[in-house]
Amino acid sequence: MTFDDLKIQVTNILNQNGVTPDKMMTEICEALRTNVSYYDWVGFYMANHDSKTLHLGPFAGTPTDHTVIPFGKGICGQVAESNSNFVVPDVKGQDNYIACSIAVKSEIVIPIFKDGKNIGQIDIDSNKVDPFTKEDEDFLEWVNTQIAELL
């Protein structure tokens, strides 16, 4: 499935009536994980700026023990501080990487902005080395723009 096809699917998920934002976000995670062969774990971490922590929200994939991540720790924590996309082609090359699974080889994390503030992020793990492209980044930024409107 192309990213253009996935945009249609995400839009349809977000246009459902009577469905909670968490349920929609879970459905988006499942759609991305199911339709992009190298998206092996897809989840949202939401920011708590008072405690400077990220909290696991909706996700699709193997459950993780990393449900709370301090700002600055791991790839997700670094994105919470930098407010920038972070693409890790090979997690073995990262000193500040939090291993969720020995199968994970690469990761992409894209922040979600609402009213100019980083409110969370989408985190995707892949069991392949270096699968993410600029097209992935652009698509995930689009997804996060849609999510920000929902929240």
PDB file of C-alpha atoms in Angstrom:
ATOM      1  CA  MET A   1       0.000   0.000   0.000  1.00  0.00           C
ATOM      2  CA  THR A   2       1.347   3.440  -0.903  1.00  0.00           C
ATOM      3  CA  PHE A   3       1.543   6.344   1.498  1.00  0.00           C
ATOM      4  CA  ASP A   4      -1.152   8.084  -0.575  1.00  0.00           C
ATOM      5  CA  ASP A   5      -3.429   5.073  -0.007  1.00  0.00           C
ATOM      6  CA  LEU A   6      -2.590   5.157   3.690  1.00  0.00           C
ATOM      7  CA  LYS A   7      -3.485   8.854   3.858  1.00  0.00           C
ATOM      8  CA  ILE A   8      -6.972   7.937   2.660  1.00  0.00           C
ATOM      9  CA  GLN A   9      -7.201   5.169   5.274  1.00  0.00           C
ATOM     10  CA  VAL A  10      -5.991   7.496   8.070  1.00  0.00           C
ATOM     11  CA  THR A  11      -8.475  10.172   6.976  1.00  0.00           C
ATOM     12  CA  ASN A  12     -11.299   7.610   7.070  1.00  0.00           C
ATOM     13  CA  ILE A  13     -10.269   6.526  10.578  1.00  0.00           C
ATOM     14  CA  LEU A  14     -10.252  10.134  11.766  1.00  0.00           C
ATOM     15  CA  ASN A  15     -13.663  10.861  10.242  1.00  0.00           C
ATOM     16  CA  GLN A  16     -15.469   8.225  12.311  1.00  0.00           C
ATOM     17  CA  ASN A  17     -18.242   9.509  14.542  1.00  0.00           C
ATOM     18  CA  GLY A  18     -18.525   8.503  18.177  1.00  0.00           C
ATOM     19  CA  VAL A  19     -14.992   7.066  18.375  1.00  0.00           C
ATOM     20  CA  THR A  20     -12.557   8.289  21.027  1.00  0.00           C
ATOM     21  CA  PRO A  21      -9.228   9.849  20.026  1.00  0.00           C
ATOM     22  CA  ASP A  22      -7.366   6.961  21.711  1.00  0.00           C
ATOM     23  CA  LYS A  23      -9.325   4.411  19.682  1.00  0.00           C
ATOM     24  CA  MET A  24      -8.637   6.327  16.467  1.00  0.00           C
ATOM     25  CA  MET A  25      -4.935   6.529  17.310  1.00  0.00           C
ATOM     26  CA  THR A  26      -4.874   2.780  18.007  1.00  0.00           C
ATOM     27  CA  GLU A  27      -6.526   2.128  14.645  1.00  0.00           C
ATOM     28  CA  ILE A  28      -3.932   4.342  12.942  1.00  0.00           C
ATOM     29  CA  CYS A  29      -1.102   2.422  14.632  1.00  0.00           C
ATOM     30  CA  GLU A  30      -2.628  -0.865  13.493  1.00  0.00           C
ATOM     31  CA  ALA A  31      -3.141   0.418   9.934  1.00  0.00           C
ATOM     32  CA  LEU A  32       0.467   1.601   9.655  1.00  0.00           C
ATOM     33  CA  ARG A  33       1.909  -1.561  11.165  1.00  0.00           C
ATOM     34  CA  THR A  34      -0.238  -3.784   8.951  1.00  0.00           C
ATOM     35  CA  ASN A  35       0.336  -1.920   5.683  1.00  0.00           C
ATOM     36  CA  VAL A  36       4.005  -0.908   5.821  1.00  0.00           C
ATOM     37  CA  SER A  37       6.127  -4.041   5.806  1.00  0.00           C
ATOM     38  CA  TYR A  38       9.015  -2.552   7.781  1.00  0.00           C
ATOM     39  CA  TYR A  39       6.875  -0.879  10.487  1.00  0.00           C
ATOM     40  CA  ASP A  40       7.139  -3.592  13.149  1.00  0.00           C
ATOM     41  CA  TRP A  41       6.043  -1.503  16.154  1.00  0.00           C
ATOM     42  CA  VAL A  42       4.058   1.736  15.955  1.00  0.00           C
ATOM     43  CA  GLY A  43       3.076   3.809  18.947  1.00  0.00           C
ATOM     44  CA  PHE A  44       2.408   7.239  20.346  1.00  0.00           C
ATOM     45  CA  TYR A  45       4.178   8.683  23.362  1.00  0.00           C
ATOM     46  CA  MET A  46       2.497  11.739  24.864  1.00  0.00           C
ATOM     47  CA  ALA A  47       4.428  14.433  26.725  1.00  0.00           C
ATOM     48  CA  ASN A  48       3.919  15.525  30.313  1.00  0.00           C
ATOM     49  CA  HIS A  49       5.922  18.748  30.467  1.00  0.00           C
ATOM     50  CA  ASP A  50       5.436  19.174  34.228  1.00  0.00           C
ATOM     51  CA  SER A  51       7.207  15.880  35.018  1.00  0.00           C
ATOM     52  CA  LYS A  52       9.371  16.003  31.856  1.00  0.00           C
ATOM     53  CA  THR A  53       8.269  12.498  30.885  1.00  0.00           C
ATOM     54  CA  LEU A  54       6.728  10.746  27.912  1.00  0.00           C
ATOM     55  CA  HIS A  55       3.867   8.319  28.509  1.00  0.00           C
ATOM     56  CA  LEU A  56       2.999   5.459  26.189  1.00  0.00           C
ATOM     57  CA  GLY A  57      -0.353   5.929  24.542  1.00  0.00           C
ATOM     58  CA  PRO A  58      -1.992   3.895  21.803  1.00  0.00           C
ATOM     59  CA  PHE A  59       0.294   1.423  20.028  1.00  0.00           C
ATOM     60  CA  ALA A  60       0.349  -1.660  17.818  1.00  0.00           C
ATOM     61  CA  GLY A  61       2.925  -4.390  18.242  1.00  0.00           C
ATOM     62  CA  THR A  62       4.553  -6.281  21.057  1.00  0.00           C
ATOM     63  CA  PRO A  63       3.903  -4.696  24.472  1.00  0.00           C
ATOM     64  CA  THR A  64       6.852  -2.762  25.882  1.00  0.00           C
ATOM     65  CA  ASP A  65       8.110  -2.189  29.410  1.00  0.00           C
ATOM     66  CA  HIS A  66       8.996   1.368  28.378  1.00  0.00           C
ATOM     67  CA  THR A  67       5.717   3.033  29.283  1.00  0.00           C
ATOM     68  CA  VAL A  68       7.308   6.141  30.839  1.00  0.00           C
ATOM     69  CA  ILE A  69      10.437   7.698  29.333  1.00  0.00           C
ATOM     70  CA  PRO A  70      12.211  10.726  30.837  1.00  0.00           C
ATOM     71  CA  PHE A  71      12.936  13.623  28.501  1.00  0.00           C
ATOM     72  CA  GLY A  72      16.453  13.197  27.163  1.00  0.00           C
ATOM     73  CA  LYS A  73      16.577   9.414  27.548  1.00  0.00           C
ATOM     74  CA  GLY A  74      16.566   7.227  24.454  1.00  0.00           C
ATOM     75  CA  ILE A  75      15.542   8.347  20.987  1.00  0.00           C
ATOM     76  CA  CYS A  76      12.042   9.367  22.117  1.00  0.00           C
ATOM     77  CA  GLY A  77      13.365  11.367  25.052  1.00  0.00           C
ATOM     78  CA  GLN A  78      15.824  13.160  22.795  1.00  0.00           C
ATOM     79  CA  VAL A  79      13.005  14.141  20.415  1.00  0.00           C
ATOM     80  CA  ALA A  80      11.028  15.502  23.388  1.00  0.00           C
ATOM     81  CA  GLU A  81      13.917  17.911  24.008  1.00  0.00           C
ATOM     82  CA  SER A  82      15.072  18.656  20.456  1.00  0.00           C
ATOM     83  CA  ASN A  83      11.606  19.023  18.866  1.00  0.00           C
ATOM     84  CA  SER A  84      13.150  17.510  15.728  1.00  0.00           C
ATOM     85  CA  ASN A  85      12.634  14.348  13.740  1.00  0.00           C
ATOM     86  CA  PHE A  86      15.103  11.601  14.601  1.00  0.00           C
ATOM     87  CA  VAL A  87      15.838   8.782  12.173  1.00  0.00           C
ATOM     88  CA  VAL A  88      18.139   6.035  13.422  1.00  0.00           C
ATOM     89  CA  PRO A  89      19.263   3.815  10.520  1.00  0.00           C
ATOM     90  CA  ASP A  90      20.975   1.339  12.876  1.00  0.00           C
ATOM     91  CA  VAL A  91      20.267   1.384  16.618  1.00  0.00           C
ATOM     92  CA  LYS A  92      23.637  -0.273  17.324  1.00  0.00           C
ATOM     93  CA  GLY A  93      25.233   3.074  16.489  1.00  0.00           C
ATOM     94  CA  GLN A  94      23.330   4.996  19.189  1.00  0.00           C
ATOM     95  CA  ASP A  95      24.754   5.374  22.690  1.00  0.00           C
ATOM     96  CA  ASN A  96      21.498   6.733  24.130  1.00  0.00           C
ATOM     97  CA  TYR A  97      19.212   4.027  22.730  1.00  0.00           C
ATOM     98  CA  ILE A  98      16.641   2.195  24.877  1.00  0.00           C
ATOM     99  CA  ALA A  99      16.243  -1.339  23.553  1.00  0.00           C
ATOM    100  CA  CYS A 100      12.611  -2.440  23.485  1.00  0.00           C
ATOM    101  CA  SER A 101      13.378  -5.680  21.673  1.00  0.00           C
ATOM    102  CA  ILE A 102      16.517  -7.409  20.453  1.00  0.00           C
ATOM    103  CA  ALA A 103      14.831  -7.650  17.043  1.00  0.00           C
ATOM    104  CA  VAL A 104      14.710  -3.847  16.554  1.00  0.00           C
ATOM    105  CA  LYS A 105      17.338  -2.618  14.110  1.00  0.00           C
ATOM    106  CA  SER A 106      16.167   0.934  13.320  1.00  0.00           C
ATOM    107  CA  GLU A 107      13.793   3.602  14.593  1.00  0.00           C
ATOM    108  CA  ILE A 108      12.068   6.786  13.465  1.00  0.00           C
ATOM    109  CA  VAL A 109      10.505   9.290  15.853  1.00  0.00           C
ATOM    110  CA  ILE A 110       8.513  12.312  14.666  1.00  0.00           C
ATOM    111  CA  PRO A 111       7.192  14.944  17.118  1.00  0.00           C
ATOM    112  CA  ILE A 112       3.557  16.059  17.250  1.00  0.00           C
ATOM    113  CA  PHE A 113       3.034  19.798  17.547  1.00  0.00           C
ATOM    114  CA  LYS A 114      -0.148  21.517  18.719  1.00  0.00           C
ATOM    115  CA  ASP A 115      -0.209  25.298  18.896  1.00  0.00           C
ATOM    116  CA  GLY A 116       3.583  25.292  18.510  1.00  0.00           C
ATOM    117  CA  LYS A 117       4.177  22.957  21.463  1.00  0.00           C
ATOM    118  CA  ASN A 118       5.589  19.416  21.247  1.00  0.00           C
ATOM    119  CA  ILE A 119       2.781  17.361  22.808  1.00  0.00           C
ATOM    120  CA  GLY A 120       4.070  13.915  21.921  1.00  0.00           C
ATOM    121  CA  GLN A 121       5.426  11.817  19.121  1.00  0.00           C
ATOM    122  CA  ILE A 122       4.944   8.839  16.902  1.00  0.00           C
ATOM    123  CA  ASP A 123       7.606   6.178  17.371  1.00  0.00           C
ATOM    124  CA  ILE A 124       8.202   3.405  14.850  1.00  0.00           C
ATOM    125  CA  ASP A 125      10.596   0.496  15.262  1.00  0.00           C
ATOM    126  CA  SER A 126      11.744  -1.674  12.398  1.00  0.00           C
ATOM    127  CA  ASN A 127      13.405  -5.064  12.439  1.00  0.00           C
ATOM    128  CA  LYS A 128      15.292  -4.017   9.284  1.00  0.00           C
ATOM    129  CA  VAL A 129      18.419  -1.866   9.121  1.00  0.00           C
ATOM    130  CA  ASP A 130      17.976   1.537   7.441  1.00  0.00           C
ATOM    131  CA  PRO A 131      14.481   1.199   5.900  1.00  0.00           C
ATOM    132  CA  PHE A 132      13.243   4.756   6.542  1.00  0.00           C
ATOM    133  CA  THR A 133      13.290   7.405   3.802  1.00  0.00           C
ATOM    134  CA  LYS A 134      12.348  11.056   3.448  1.00  0.00           C
ATOM    135  CA  GLU A 135       8.994   9.750   2.193  1.00  0.00           C
ATOM    136  CA  ASP A 136       8.430   8.069   5.594  1.00  0.00           C
ATOM    137  CA  GLU A 137       9.284  11.313   7.380  1.00  0.00           C
ATOM    138  CA  ASP A 138       6.931  13.357   5.206  1.00  0.00           C
ATOM    139  CA  PHE A 139       4.100  10.864   5.623  1.00  0.00           C
ATOM    140  CA  LEU A 140       4.522  10.638   9.406  1.00  0.00           C
ATOM    141  CA  GLU A 141       4.641  14.429   9.707  1.00  0.00           C
ATOM    142  CA  TRP A 142       1.325  14.487   7.832  1.00  0.00           C
ATOM    143  CA  VAL A 143      -0.110  11.836  10.198  1.00  0.00           C
ATOM    144  CA  ASN A 144       0.971  13.892  13.199  1.00  0.00           C
ATOM    145  CA  THR A 145      -0.634  17.029  11.782  1.00  0.00           C
ATOM    146  CA  GLN A 146      -3.911  15.094  11.553  1.00  0.00           C
ATOM    147  CA  ILE A 147      -3.486  13.742  15.107  1.00  0.00           C
ATOM    148  CA  ALA A 148      -2.812  17.251  16.466  1.00  0.00           C
ATOM    149  CA  GLU A 149      -6.138  18.421  15.037  1.00  0.00           C
ATOM    150  CA  LEU A 150      -7.835  15.514  16.793  1.00  0.00           C
ATOM    151  CA  LEU A 151      -6.352  16.282  20.210  1.00  0.00           C
TER     152      LEU A 151
END
